[in-house]
Amino acid sequence: MEKPWLSVIVPSHNGERWLAAALQSVADQKDNGIEVIVVDGSANDASLEIVKSFSDKLLIRAQRRCDLQSWTAKTNFGVEQARADRICILHQDDLWLPNRCAELRKWLSAQSDGVMHLHPSYIIDESEKRLGLWHCPLPAGEAPVPAHILIERLLVQNFIGIPAPTIRRDAYLSVGGLDNTLWYTADWDLYLKLSAIGSVYYHSSPLACFRVHKNSLTMSGSRNSVDFRSQHQAILDRHADKLAPEARAEILPIAKVSLDLNTALAAAVAGQFSQLGKAVISLLKLGPRSIGRYFYYSRIVERAFPRLRALAAGTF
């Protein structure tokens, strides 16, 4: 069997509501060089039946792994099983746009040295209505993003939607993949690890959709504000030393305020508003220049406004 050029890892758990749409978005690429590996931890066979229904459309296989409960463990297992040199992660509730792989082939041909290629994502609701466009605050083009720019901005906030990156498999494995102790920030941790070992390219075309809904893991998990905060703190603790010495004095205070605001906003969504005032005061203390950098790096408006729209519609 000819080696695929791209492996798509789909960690799945009780994903029967969304999984068919996610897999169909891969089938819509009309590319026989893609393999799909679904790693499913469900107790029933509904997801496996959906996978079987795509056997005539995709080079697809399912791995039933009820022992792997976290999405990170399933993803790491899938990457280990992958045959292609490049991998993507597609969660069961996210989607690709039909021309994603055609564009990706062009990028990989022109910029084959990249450990990671990124692009913007649309944020969609339960019914696939587009709520907004989620950009990365990075320079797009044929040149790689300067490593110091990527690290400085990424340390403030994870602005990369899960369905957006395409990653070199050997690079993923060399940095240890996803950390299973980080249920919320494992992808953020991975991107920072990758940014330190090779070139990352950012392309301006939005080619995927990130779905927000009230049953998502990020929604259910963020209700524990203590654990939620510790997940974010782990990123600062692990990666602050990647900042150049001259950047630490300005970036670290912004990153700490971002941590406070993320925690306060997550608590507010759960009906707990006590942390918001203190977080806003911390933001104001940064001063105009750093406040501007916070809003630009964090993409907080692009991330929050679609969620507010979904919340108002009762779907979040």
Coordinates of N, CA and C in Angstrom, one line a residue, residues 50-177:
I50 N -20.0 4.5 12.6 CA -19.8 5.6 11.7 C -18.5 5.5 10.9
V51 N -17.4 5.1 11.6 CA -16.1 5.0 10.9 C -16.3 3.9 9.8
K52 N -16.9 2.8 10.1 CA -17.1 1.8 9.0 C -17.9 2.3 7.8
S53 N -18.8 3.3 8.1 CA -19.6 3.8 7.0 C -18.8 4.7 6.0
F54 N -17.6 5.0 6.4 CA -16.7 5.8 5.6 C -15.6 5.0 4.9
S55 N -15.6 3.7 5.1 CA -14.6 2.8 4.6 C -14.5 2.9 3.0
D56 N -15.6 3.2 2.3 CA -15.5 3.3 0.9 C -15.2 4.7 0.4
K57 N -15.0 5.7 1.4 CA -14.7 7.1 1.0 C -13.3 7.5 1.4
L58 N -12.8 6.8 2.5 CA -11.5 7.2 3.1 C -10.6 6.0 3.3
L59 N -9.3 6.3 3.4 CA -8.4 5.3 3.9 C -8.4 5.5 5.4
I60 N -9.3 4.7 6.1 CA -9.6 5.0 7.5 C -9.6 3.7 8.3
R61 N -9.1 3.8 9.5 CA -9.1 2.7 10.4 C -9.5 3.2 11.8
A62 N -10.1 2.4 12.6 CA -10.5 2.7 13.9 C -9.7 1.9 14.9
Q63 N -9.3 2.5 16.0 CA -8.7 1.8 17.1 C -9.6 1.9 18.3
R64 N -10.1 0.8 18.8 CA -10.9 0.9 20.1 C -10.0 0.8 21.3
R65 N -9.8 1.9 22.0 CA -8.9 2.0 23.1 C -9.7 2.6 24.3
C66 N -10.5 1.8 25.0 CA -11.2 2.3 26.1 C -10.3 2.6 27.3
D67 N -9.1 2.0 27.3 CA -8.1 2.3 28.3 C -7.5 3.7 28.2
L68 N -7.6 4.3 27.1 CA -7.1 5.7 26.9 C -8.3 6.6 27.0
Q69 N -8.4 7.2 28.1 CA -9.6 8.1 28.4 C -9.4 9.5 28.0
S70 N -8.2 10.0 28.0 CA -7.9 11.4 27.7 C -7.7 11.6 26.2
W71 N -8.1 12.8 25.7 CA -7.9 13.1 24.3 C -6.4 13.1 24.0
T72 N -5.6 13.5 24.9 CA -4.2 13.6 24.7 C -3.5 12.2 24.5
A73 N -3.9 11.3 25.3 CA -3.4 9.9 25.2 C -3.8 9.3 23.9
K74 N -5.1 9.5 23.5 CA -5.6 8.9 22.3 C -4.8 9.5 21.1
T75 N -4.6 10.8 21.1 CA -3.9 11.5 20.1 C -2.4 11.0 20.0
N76 N -1.7 10.9 21.1 CA -0.4 10.4 21.1 C -0.3 9.0 20.5
F77 N -1.3 8.1 20.9 CA -1.3 6.8 20.3 C -1.5 6.8 18.8
G78 N -2.4 7.7 18.4 CA -2.7 7.8 16.9 C -1.5 8.2 16.2
V79 N -0.7 9.2 16.7 CA 0.5 9.7 16.0 C 1.5 8.6 15.9
E80 N 1.6 7.8 17.0 CA 2.6 6.6 17.0 C 2.2 5.6 15.9
Q81 N 0.9 5.5 15.6 CA 0.4 4.5 14.6 C 0.5 5.1 13.2
A82 N 0.6 6.4 13.0 CA 0.5 7.1 11.7 C 1.7 6.7 10.8
R83 N 1.4 6.6 9.5 CA 2.4 6.2 8.5 C 2.9 7.4 7.7
A84 N 2.2 8.5 7.8 CA 2.6 9.7 7.0 C 3.7 10.5 7.7
D85 N 4.4 11.3 7.0 CA 5.4 12.2 7.6 C 4.8 13.5 8.2
R86 N 3.6 13.8 7.9 CA 2.9 14.9 8.4 C 1.6 14.5 9.1
I87 N 1.2 15.1 10.2 CA 0.0 14.7 10.9 C -0.8 16.0 11.2
C88 N -2.1 15.7 11.3 CA -3.1 16.8 11.8 C -4.0 16.1 12.8
I89 N -4.5 17.0 13.7 CA -5.4 16.5 14.8 C -6.8 17.1 14.4
L90 N -7.8 16.3 14.3 CA -9.1 16.7 14.0 C -10.0 16.2 15.1
H91 N -10.5 17.1 16.0 CA -11.4 16.6 17.0 C -12.8 16.3 16.4
Q92 N -13.5 15.4 17.1 CA -14.8 14.9 16.6 C -15.8 15.9 16.3
D93 N -15.7 17.1 16.9 CA -16.7 18.2 16.7 C -16.2 19.3 15.8
D94 N -15.0 19.2 15.2 CA -14.4 20.2 14.3 C -14.5 19.8 12.9
L95 N -14.2 20.7 11.9 CA -14.4 20.5 10.5 C -13.2 21.1 9.7
W96 N -13.0 20.5 8.5 CA -12.1 21.1 7.6 C -13.0 21.7 6.4
L97 N -12.5 22.8 5.8 CA -13.1 23.3 4.6 C -12.6 22.5 3.4
P98 N -13.4 22.4 2.3 CA -13.1 21.5 1.2 C -11.7 21.6 0.6
N99 N -11.2 22.8 0.5 CA -9.9 23.1 -0.2 C -8.7 23.0 0.7
R100 N -8.8 22.5 2.0 CA -7.7 22.6 2.9 C -6.5 21.8 2.4
C101 N -6.7 20.6 2.0 CA -5.5 19.8 1.7 C -4.9 20.2 0.4
A102 N -5.7 20.7 -0.6 CA -5.1 21.3 -1.8 C -4.1 22.4 -1.5
E103 N -4.5 23.3 -0.6 CA -3.7 24.4 -0.1 C -2.5 23.9 0.7
L104 N -2.7 22.9 1.5 CA -1.7 22.4 2.3 C -0.6 21.7 1.5
R105 N -0.9 21.0 0.5 CA 0.1 20.4 -0.4 C 1.0 21.5 -1.0
K106 N 0.4 22.6 -1.4 CA 1.2 23.7 -2.0 C 2.2 24.2 -0.9
W107 N 1.7 24.4 0.3 CA 2.6 24.9 1.3 C 3.7 24.0 1.6
L108 N 3.4 22.7 1.7 CA 4.5 21.7 2.1 C 5.5 21.6 1.0
S109 N 5.0 21.7 -0.3 CA 5.9 21.7 -1.4 C 6.9 22.8 -1.4
A110 N 6.4 24.0 -1.1 CA 7.2 25.2 -1.1 C 8.1 25.4 0.2
Q111 N 7.5 24.9 1.3 CA 8.2 25.2 2.6 C 8.3 23.9 3.4
S112 N 9.0 22.9 2.8 CA 9.1 21.6 3.3 C 9.8 21.5 4.6
D113 N 10.6 22.5 5.0 CA 11.4 22.5 6.2 C 10.5 22.7 7.5
G114 N 9.3 23.2 7.3 CA 8.5 23.6 8.5 C 8.2 22.4 9.4
V115 N 8.3 22.7 10.7 CA 7.8 21.7 11.7 C 6.3 21.8 11.9
M116 N 5.8 23.0 11.5 CA 4.4 23.2 11.7 C 3.9 24.3 10.8
H117 N 2.8 24.1 10.1 CA 2.1 25.1 9.3 C 0.7 25.4 10.0
L118 N 0.4 26.7 10.0 CA -0.8 27.2 10.7 C -1.7 28.0 9.7
H119 N -2.9 28.1 10.1 CA -3.8 29.0 9.4 C -5.0 29.4 10.3
P120 N -5.7 30.4 10.0 CA -6.9 30.8 10.8 C -8.0 29.8 10.7
S121 N -8.9 29.9 11.7 CA -10.1 29.0 11.7 C -11.4 29.8 11.9
Y122 N -12.4 29.3 11.3 CA -13.7 29.9 11.7 C -14.2 29.3 13.0
I123 N -14.9 30.0 13.8 CA -15.6 29.5 15.0 C -17.0 29.3 14.6
I124 N -17.5 28.1 14.8 CA -18.9 27.7 14.4 C -19.7 27.2 15.7
D125 N -21.0 27.2 15.5 CA -21.8 26.7 16.6 C -22.3 25.3 16.4
E126 N -23.3 24.8 17.1 CA -23.7 23.5 17.0 C -24.3 23.2 15.6
S127 N -24.9 24.1 15.0 CA -25.5 23.9 13.7 C -24.6 24.3 12.5
E128 N -23.3 24.5 12.8 CA -22.3 24.9 11.9 C -22.4 26.3 11.3
K129 N -23.2 27.1 12.0 CA -23.2 28.6 11.7 C -21.9 29.2 12.1
R130 N -21.4 30.0 11.2 CA -20.1 30.7 11.5 C -20.4 31.9 12.4
L131 N -19.7 31.9 13.5 CA -19.8 33.0 14.5 C -18.7 34.0 14.5
G132 N -17.6 33.7 13.8 CA -16.5 34.6 13.8 C -15.3 33.9 13.2
L133 N -14.2 34.7 12.9 CA -13.0 34.2 12.3 C -11.9 34.4 13.3
W134 N -11.1 33.4 13.6 CA -10.1 33.3 14.6 C -8.7 33.3 13.9
H135 N -8.1 34.5 13.9 CA -6.7 34.6 13.3 C -5.6 34.4 14.4
C136 N -4.5 34.2 13.9 CA -3.3 34.2 14.7 C -2.6 35.5 14.5
P137 N -2.1 36.1 15.6 CA -1.4 37.4 15.5 C 0.1 37.2 15.0
L138 N 0.2 36.7 13.8 CA 1.5 36.4 13.3 C 1.6 36.9 11.8
P139 N 2.8 37.2 11.4 CA 3.0 37.6 10.0 C 2.8 36.4 9.1
A140 N 2.0 36.5 8.1 CA 1.8 35.4 7.1 C 2.7 35.7 5.9
G141 N 3.0 34.6 5.2 CA 3.8 34.7 4.0 C 4.7 33.5 3.8
E142 N 5.7 33.7 2.9 CA 6.5 32.6 2.5 C 7.7 32.4 3.4
A143 N 8.0 33.3 4.3 CA 9.1 33.2 5.3 C 8.5 32.6 6.6
P144 N 9.3 31.9 7.3 CA 8.9 31.4 8.6 C 8.7 32.5 9.6
V145 N 7.8 32.3 10.5 CA 7.5 33.3 11.6 C 8.8 33.3 12.4
P146 N 9.4 34.5 12.7 CA 10.5 34.6 13.6 C 10.2 33.9 14.9
A147 N 11.1 33.1 15.4 CA 10.9 32.3 16.6 C 10.5 33.1 17.8
H148 N 11.3 34.3 17.9 CA 11.0 35.1 19.1 C 9.6 35.7 19.1
I149 N 9.1 36.1 17.9 CA 7.8 36.6 17.8 C 6.8 35.6 18.1
L150 N 6.9 34.4 17.6 CA 6.0 33.3 17.9 C 5.9 33.0 19.4
I151 N 7.1 32.8 20.0 CA 7.1 32.5 21.4 C 6.6 33.6 22.3
E152 N 6.9 34.8 22.0 CA 6.4 36.0 22.8 C 4.9 36.0 22.8
R153 N 4.3 35.9 21.6 CA 2.9 36.0 21.4 C 2.1 34.8 21.9
L154 N 2.7 33.7 21.7 CA 2.1 32.4 22.1 C 2.1 32.2 23.6
L155 N 3.1 32.8 24.2 CA 3.2 32.7 25.7 C 2.1 33.5 26.4
V156 N 1.6 34.5 25.7 CA 0.5 35.3 26.3 C -0.8 34.5 26.2
Q157 N -1.0 33.8 25.1 CA -2.3 33.2 24.9 C -2.2 32.1 23.8
N158 N -2.8 31.0 23.9 CA -2.9 30.0 22.8 C -3.9 30.5 21.8
F159 N -3.5 31.0 20.7 CA -4.4 31.5 19.6 C -4.5 30.6 18.4
I160 N -4.1 29.3 18.6 CA -4.2 28.3 17.5 C -5.3 27.3 17.8
G161 N -6.3 27.3 16.8 CA -7.3 26.3 16.9 C -6.8 24.9 16.6
I162 N -7.3 23.9 17.3 CA -6.9 22.6 17.2 C -6.9 22.1 15.7
P163 N -7.9 22.4 14.9 CA -7.9 21.8 13.6 C -6.9 22.5 12.6
A164 N -6.2 23.6 13.0 CA -5.4 24.4 12.1 C -4.0 23.9 11.9
P165 N -3.3 23.3 12.8 CA -1.9 23.0 12.6 C -1.7 21.7 11.7
T166 N -0.7 21.7 10.9 CA -0.2 20.5 10.3 C 1.3 20.4 10.8
I167 N 1.6 19.2 11.4 CA 2.8 19.1 12.1 C 3.7 17.9 11.6
R168 N 5.0 18.1 11.5 CA 5.9 17.1 11.1 C 5.9 16.0 12.2
R169 N 5.6 14.8 11.8 CA 5.5 13.7 12.8 C 6.7 13.5 13.6
D170 N 7.9 13.5 13.0 CA 9.1 13.3 13.7 C 9.3 14.4 14.7
A171 N 8.9 15.6 14.4 CA 9.1 16.7 15.4 C 8.1 16.5 16.6
Y172 N 6.9 16.1 16.3 CA 5.9 15.8 17.3 C 6.5 14.8 18.3
L173 N 7.0 13.7 17.8 CA 7.5 12.6 18.6 C 8.7 13.1 19.4
S174 N 9.6 13.9 18.7 CA 10.8 14.3 19.4 C 10.6 15.2 20.6
V175 N 9.5 15.9 20.6 CA 9.3 16.8 21.8 C 8.4 16.1 22.8
G176 N 8.0 14.8 22.6 CA 7.2 14.1 23.6 C 5.8 14.2 23.3
G177 N 5.3 14.8 22.2 CA 3.9 14.9 21.9 C 3.1 15.7 23.0

